[in-house]
PDB file of C-alpha atoms in Angstrom:
ATOM      1  CA  UNK A   1     -15.663 102.338  -0.762  1.00 51.00           C
ATOM      2  CA  UNK A   2     -17.707 104.634   1.348  1.00 61.00           C
ATOM      3  CA  UNK A   3     -16.288 106.610   4.357  1.00 60.00           C
ATOM      4  CA  UNK A   4     -18.059 104.331   6.884  1.00 63.00           C
ATOM      5  CA  UNK A   5     -15.803 101.251   5.664  1.00 70.00           C
ATOM      6  CA  UNK A   6     -12.467 102.986   5.730  1.00 78.00           C
ATOM      7  CA  UNK A   7      -9.580 101.501   7.709  1.00 83.00           C
ATOM      8  CA  UNK A   8      -9.557 104.438  10.213  1.00 85.00           C
ATOM      9  CA  UNK A   9     -13.161 103.575  11.294  1.00 86.00           C
ATOM     10  CA  UNK A  10     -12.184  99.839  11.517  1.00 86.00           C
ATOM     11  CA  UNK A  11      -9.217 100.580  13.745  1.00 88.00           C
ATOM     12  CA  UNK A  12     -11.049 102.857  16.021  1.00 90.00           C
ATOM     13  CA  UNK A  13     -13.960 100.176  16.157  1.00 90.00           C
ATOM     14  CA  UNK A  14     -11.481  97.414  16.920  1.00 88.00           C
ATOM     15  CA  UNK A  15      -9.767  99.521  19.563  1.00 91.00           C
ATOM     16  CA  UNK A  16     -12.994 100.436  21.322  1.00 90.00           C
ATOM     17  CA  UNK A  17     -14.619  96.843  21.196  1.00 86.00           C
ATOM     18  CA  UNK A  18     -11.524  94.746  21.541  1.00 85.00           C
ATOM     19  CA  UNK A  19      -8.041  96.142  22.147  1.00 88.00           C
ATOM     20  CA  UNK A  20      -9.017  98.662  24.883  1.00 89.00           C
ATOM     21  CA  UNK A  21     -11.171  96.004  26.912  1.00 84.00           C
ATOM     22  CA  UNK A  22      -8.197  93.543  26.497  1.00 82.00           C
ATOM     23  CA  UNK A  23      -5.642  96.057  27.767  1.00 86.00           C
ATOM     24  CA  UNK A  24      -7.999  96.990  30.923  1.00 84.00           C
ATOM     25  CA  UNK A  25      -8.344  93.037  31.425  1.00 81.00           C
ATOM     26  CA  UNK A  26      -4.733  92.412  31.606  1.00 85.00           C
ATOM     27  CA  UNK A  27      -4.323  95.070  34.278  1.00 86.00           C
ATOM     28  CA  UNK A  28      -7.053  93.395  36.342  1.00 83.00           C
ATOM     29  CA  UNK A  29      -5.493  89.991  35.758  1.00 83.00           C
ATOM     30  CA  UNK A  30      -2.038  90.988  36.700  1.00 88.00           C
ATOM     31  CA  UNK A  31      -2.895  92.921  39.916  1.00 91.00           C
ATOM     32  CA  UNK A  32      -1.987  91.681  43.458  1.00 93.00           C
ATOM     33  CA  UNK A  33       0.417  89.262  41.796  1.00 94.00           C
ATOM     34  CA  UNK A  34      -2.008  87.772  39.482  1.00 92.00           C
ATOM     35  CA  UNK A  35      -4.519  87.063  42.295  1.00 91.00           C
ATOM     36  CA  UNK A  36      -7.594  87.052  39.770  1.00 85.00           C
ATOM     37  CA  UNK A  37      -5.724  84.660  37.336  1.00 84.00           C
ATOM     38  CA  UNK A  38      -4.940  82.318  40.313  1.00 91.00           C
ATOM     39  CA  UNK A  39      -8.456  82.340  41.531  1.00 88.00           C
ATOM     40  CA  UNK A  40      -9.723  81.628  38.097  1.00 84.00           C
ATOM     41  CA  UNK A  41      -7.272  78.512  37.639  1.00 87.00           C
ATOM     42  CA  UNK A  42      -8.640  77.150  40.985  1.00 91.00           C
ATOM     43  CA  UNK A  43     -12.144  77.717  39.919  1.00 89.00           C
ATOM     44  CA  UNK A  44     -11.505  76.190  36.298  1.00 88.00           C
ATOM     45  CA  UNK A  45      -9.831  73.184  38.024  1.00 93.00           C
ATOM     46  CA  UNK A  46     -12.745  72.599  40.352  1.00 93.00           C
ATOM     47  CA  UNK A  47     -15.309  72.832  37.525  1.00 92.00           C
ATOM     48  CA  UNK A  48     -13.421  70.515  35.400  1.00 92.00           C
ATOM     49  CA  UNK A  49     -13.250  68.028  38.170  1.00 96.00           C
ATOM     50  CA  UNK A  50     -17.173  67.656  38.465  1.00 96.00           C
ATOM     51  CA  UNK A  51     -18.165  68.649  34.951  1.00 96.00           C
ATOM     52  CA  UNK A  52     -18.943  65.030  33.940  1.00 96.00           C
ATOM     53  CA  UNK A  53     -21.398  64.919  36.797  1.00 97.00           C
ATOM     54  CA  UNK A  54     -23.309  67.974  35.693  1.00 96.00           C
ATOM     55  CA  UNK A  55     -26.442  66.925  33.892  1.00 96.00           C
ATOM     56  CA  UNK A  56     -30.048  67.847  32.698  1.00 96.00           C
ATOM     57  CA  UNK A  57     -32.450  66.039  35.017  1.00 96.00           C
ATOM     58  CA  UNK A  58     -35.634  67.302  33.287  1.00 94.00           C
ATOM     59  CA  UNK A  59     -36.387  69.753  30.521  1.00 92.00           C
ATOM     60  CA  UNK A  60     -39.729  71.320  29.729  1.00 87.00           C
ATOM     61  CA  UNK A  61     -40.908  73.636  26.995  1.00 78.00           C
ATOM     62  CA  UNK A  62     -44.642  73.368  27.842  1.00 68.00           C
ATOM     63  CA  UNK A  63     -47.391  71.132  26.433  1.00 61.00           C
ATOM     64  CA  UNK A  64     -48.931  73.438  23.948  1.00 58.00           C
ATOM     65  CA  UNK A  65     -48.666  72.224  20.294  1.00 54.00           C
ATOM     66  CA  UNK A  66     -49.612  75.873  19.164  1.00 62.00           C
ATOM     67  CA  UNK A  67     -49.035  79.234  20.644  1.00 66.00           C
ATOM     68  CA  UNK A  68     -51.518  82.046  19.932  1.00 69.00           C
ATOM     69  CA  UNK A  69     -50.082  85.469  19.016  1.00 69.00           C
ATOM     70  CA  UNK A  70     -48.900  87.188  22.354  1.00 76.00           C
ATOM     71  CA  UNK A  71     -48.720  83.747  24.049  1.00 78.00           C
ATOM     72  CA  UNK A  72     -45.661  82.459  25.896  1.00 84.00           C
ATOM     73  CA  UNK A  73     -43.619  79.267  25.896  1.00 84.00           C
ATOM     74  CA  UNK A  74     -42.530  78.137  29.508  1.00 88.00           C
ATOM     75  CA  UNK A  75     -38.944  77.136  29.139  1.00 93.00           C
ATOM     76  CA  UNK A  76     -37.705  75.120  32.174  1.00 95.00           C
ATOM     77  CA  UNK A  77     -34.564  72.956  32.795  1.00 96.00           C
ATOM     78  CA  UNK A  78     -33.837  71.177  36.014  1.00 97.00           C
ATOM     79  CA  UNK A  79     -30.127  70.717  36.213  1.00 97.00           C
ATOM     80  CA  UNK A  80     -28.032  68.632  38.705  1.00 97.00           C
ATOM     81  CA  UNK A  81     -24.838  70.864  39.340  1.00 96.00           C
ATOM     82  CA  UNK A  82     -22.700  68.428  41.013  1.00 95.00           C
ATOM     83  CA  UNK A  83     -21.725  70.705  43.976  1.00 93.00           C
ATOM     84  CA  UNK A  84     -21.301  73.806  41.722  1.00 94.00           C
ATOM     85  CA  UNK A  85     -23.217  76.936  42.471  1.00 93.00           C
ATOM     86  CA  UNK A  86     -25.840  78.233  40.025  1.00 93.00           C
ATOM     87  CA  UNK A  87     -23.671  81.296  39.297  1.00 90.00           C
ATOM     88  CA  UNK A  88     -20.848  78.863  38.089  1.00 91.00           C
ATOM     89  CA  UNK A  89     -22.917  77.857  35.028  1.00 92.00           C
ATOM     90  CA  UNK A  90     -24.889  79.379  32.377  1.00 92.00           C
ATOM     91  CA  UNK A  91     -28.064  77.738  31.341  1.00 95.00           C
ATOM     92  CA  UNK A  92     -29.659  78.770  28.079  1.00 94.00           C
ATOM     93  CA  UNK A  93     -32.514  77.768  25.717  1.00 94.00           C
ATOM     94  CA  UNK A  94     -31.890  77.844  22.097  1.00 93.00           C
ATOM     95  CA  UNK A  95     -35.204  78.485  20.182  1.00 89.00           C
ATOM     96  CA  UNK A  96     -35.720  78.534  16.475  1.00 86.00           C
ATOM     97  CA  UNK A  97     -37.757  77.459  13.504  1.00 85.00           C
ATOM     98  CA  UNK A  98     -37.590  73.873  12.670  1.00 85.00           C
ATOM     99  CA  UNK A  99     -36.676  73.370   9.130  1.00 87.00           C
ATOM    100  CA  UNK A 100     -37.668  70.308   6.720  1.00 90.00           C
ATOM    101  CA  UNK A 101     -34.903  68.178   8.361  1.00 92.00           C
ATOM    102  CA  UNK A 102     -35.884  68.905  11.903  1.00 86.00           C
ATOM    103  CA  UNK A 103     -32.958  71.280  12.593  1.00 89.00           C
ATOM    104  CA  UNK A 104     -33.307  74.473  14.155  1.00 88.00           C
ATOM    105  CA  UNK A 105     -32.625  77.689  12.117  1.00 88.00           C
ATOM    106  CA  UNK A 106     -33.012  81.397  12.890  1.00 87.00           C
ATOM    107  CA  UNK A 107     -32.302  80.710  16.471  1.00 90.00           C
ATOM    108  CA  UNK A 108     -32.652  82.953  19.467  1.00 90.00           C
ATOM    109  CA  UNK A 109     -30.478  82.163  22.756  1.00 92.00           C
ATOM    110  CA  UNK A 110     -32.412  82.902  25.822  1.00 94.00           C
ATOM    111  CA  UNK A 111     -30.394  83.034  29.144  1.00 94.00           C
ATOM    112  CA  UNK A 112     -32.445  81.143  31.890  1.00 96.00           C
ATOM    113  CA  UNK A 113     -32.016  82.460  35.493  1.00 96.00           C
ATOM    114  CA  UNK A 114     -32.370  79.981  38.456  1.00 96.00           C
ATOM    115  CA  UNK A 115     -35.832  80.071  39.759  1.00 96.00           C
ATOM    116  CA  UNK A 116     -35.891  77.328  42.427  1.00 94.00           C
ATOM    117  CA  UNK A 117     -33.677  74.907  44.349  1.00 93.00           C
ATOM    118  CA  UNK A 118     -34.961  71.363  45.054  1.00 88.00           C
ATOM    119  CA  UNK A 119     -32.014  69.583  46.989  1.00 85.00           C
ATOM    120  CA  UNK A 120     -29.043  69.383  44.703  1.00 85.00           C
ATOM    121  CA  UNK A 121     -31.213  70.018  41.577  1.00 96.00           C
ATOM    122  CA  UNK A 122     -31.828  73.665  40.497  1.00 97.00           C
ATOM    123  CA  UNK A 123     -34.612  74.837  38.211  1.00 97.00           C
ATOM    124  CA  UNK A 124     -33.622  77.370  35.599  1.00 97.00           C
ATOM    125  CA  UNK A 125     -36.476  78.936  33.528  1.00 96.00           C
ATOM    126  CA  UNK A 126     -38.400  81.824  32.199  1.00 95.00           C
ATOM    127  CA  UNK A 127     -41.336  82.484  29.793  1.00 92.00           C
ATOM    128  CA  UNK A 128     -40.590  83.194  26.187  1.00 90.00           C
ATOM    129  CA  UNK A 129     -42.784  85.114  23.953  1.00 88.00           C
ATOM    130  CA  UNK A 130     -41.918  83.984  20.267  1.00 84.00           C
ATOM    131  CA  UNK A 131     -41.811  86.767  17.793  1.00 80.00           C
ATOM    132  CA  UNK A 132     -42.323  84.650  14.697  1.00 75.00           C
ATOM    133  CA  UNK A 133     -44.972  82.252  13.772  1.00 74.00           C
ATOM    134  CA  UNK A 134     -44.318  78.675  12.517  1.00 75.00           C
ATOM    135  CA  UNK A 135     -43.126  75.510  13.761  1.00 79.00           C
ATOM    136  CA  UNK A 136     -40.640  76.203  16.714  1.00 82.00           C
ATOM    137  CA  UNK A 137     -38.316  73.830  18.455  1.00 84.00           C
ATOM    138  CA  UNK A 138     -35.962  74.252  21.266  1.00 88.00           C
ATOM    139  CA  UNK A 139     -32.937  72.748  22.989  1.00 92.00           C
ATOM    140  CA  UNK A 140     -31.077  73.653  26.204  1.00 95.00           C
ATOM    141  CA  UNK A 141     -27.417  73.943  27.001  1.00 94.00           C
ATOM    142  CA  UNK A 142     -25.235  74.313  30.022  1.00 95.00           C
ATOM    143  CA  UNK A 143     -21.802  76.020  30.014  1.00 91.00           C
ATOM    144  CA  UNK A 144     -19.427  77.139  32.535  1.00 89.00           C
ATOM    145  CA  UNK A 145     -19.707  80.770  33.534  1.00 86.00           C
ATOM    146  CA  UNK A 146     -16.973  82.182  35.370  1.00 74.00           C
ATOM    147  CA  UNK A 147     -16.236  84.346  32.252  1.00 62.00           C
ATOM    148  CA  UNK A 148     -18.323  87.443  32.726  1.00 60.00           C
ATOM    149  CA  UNK A 149     -16.185  89.301  30.127  1.00 58.00           C
ATOM    150  CA  UNK A 150     -17.193  88.355  26.677  1.00 54.00           C
ATOM    151  CA  UNK A 151     -13.514  88.619  25.592  1.00 52.00           C
ATOM    152  CA  UNK A 152     -12.481  85.670  27.969  1.00 54.00           C
ATOM    153  CA  UNK A 153     -15.747  83.616  28.176  1.00 58.00           C
ATOM    154  CA  UNK A 154     -15.030  81.563  24.942  1.00 52.00           C
ATOM    155  CA  UNK A 155     -11.790  80.254  26.210  1.00 55.00           C
ATOM    156  CA  UNK A 156     -13.590  77.547  28.206  1.00 59.00           C
ATOM    157  CA  UNK A 157     -14.987  74.828  26.099  1.00 68.00           C
ATOM    158  CA  UNK A 158     -17.179  73.088  28.609  1.00 88.00           C
ATOM    159  CA  UNK A 159     -20.645  72.771  27.167  1.00 90.00           C
ATOM    160  CA  UNK A 160     -23.512  70.263  27.485  1.00 93.00           C
ATOM    161  CA  UNK A 161     -26.746  69.996  25.315  1.00 93.00           C
ATOM    162  CA  UNK A 162     -29.971  68.534  26.351  1.00 92.00           C
ATOM    163  CA  UNK A 163     -31.098  65.266  24.596  1.00 80.00           C
TER     164      UNK A 163
END
């Protein structure tokens, strides 16, 4: 085993990437009689209350059947947020090659910022320049997004995929 794979390196890496941030996070969470944790609990309850009403109104990946090298794919998702704010959710496009069975493989996740509001519907989108050739497909997903910290974001299982 080479030195780059020894236990000391692993422990230092785990400490830097996981343990130290978790330790700092508990300090923030516990401050002011757990004010941040209480605020998060209220937010989480509010999101769960309306989550069944959050939905994709329209999705669009452009009408082109082929994209020339250097071309872009316009990824757009109109989402009804059921009273949530755009910063309460994370809208992403998942783009990848389409295999023989119609499944996406070698996927890339593209976060979509909000670009327009139309009443209660928010339009999220951005242009995507594929780095690979071949048959591409895409899907969109929405998840709750209070979890700015990657260590805590996965704890909330709210997720919806476009049809």
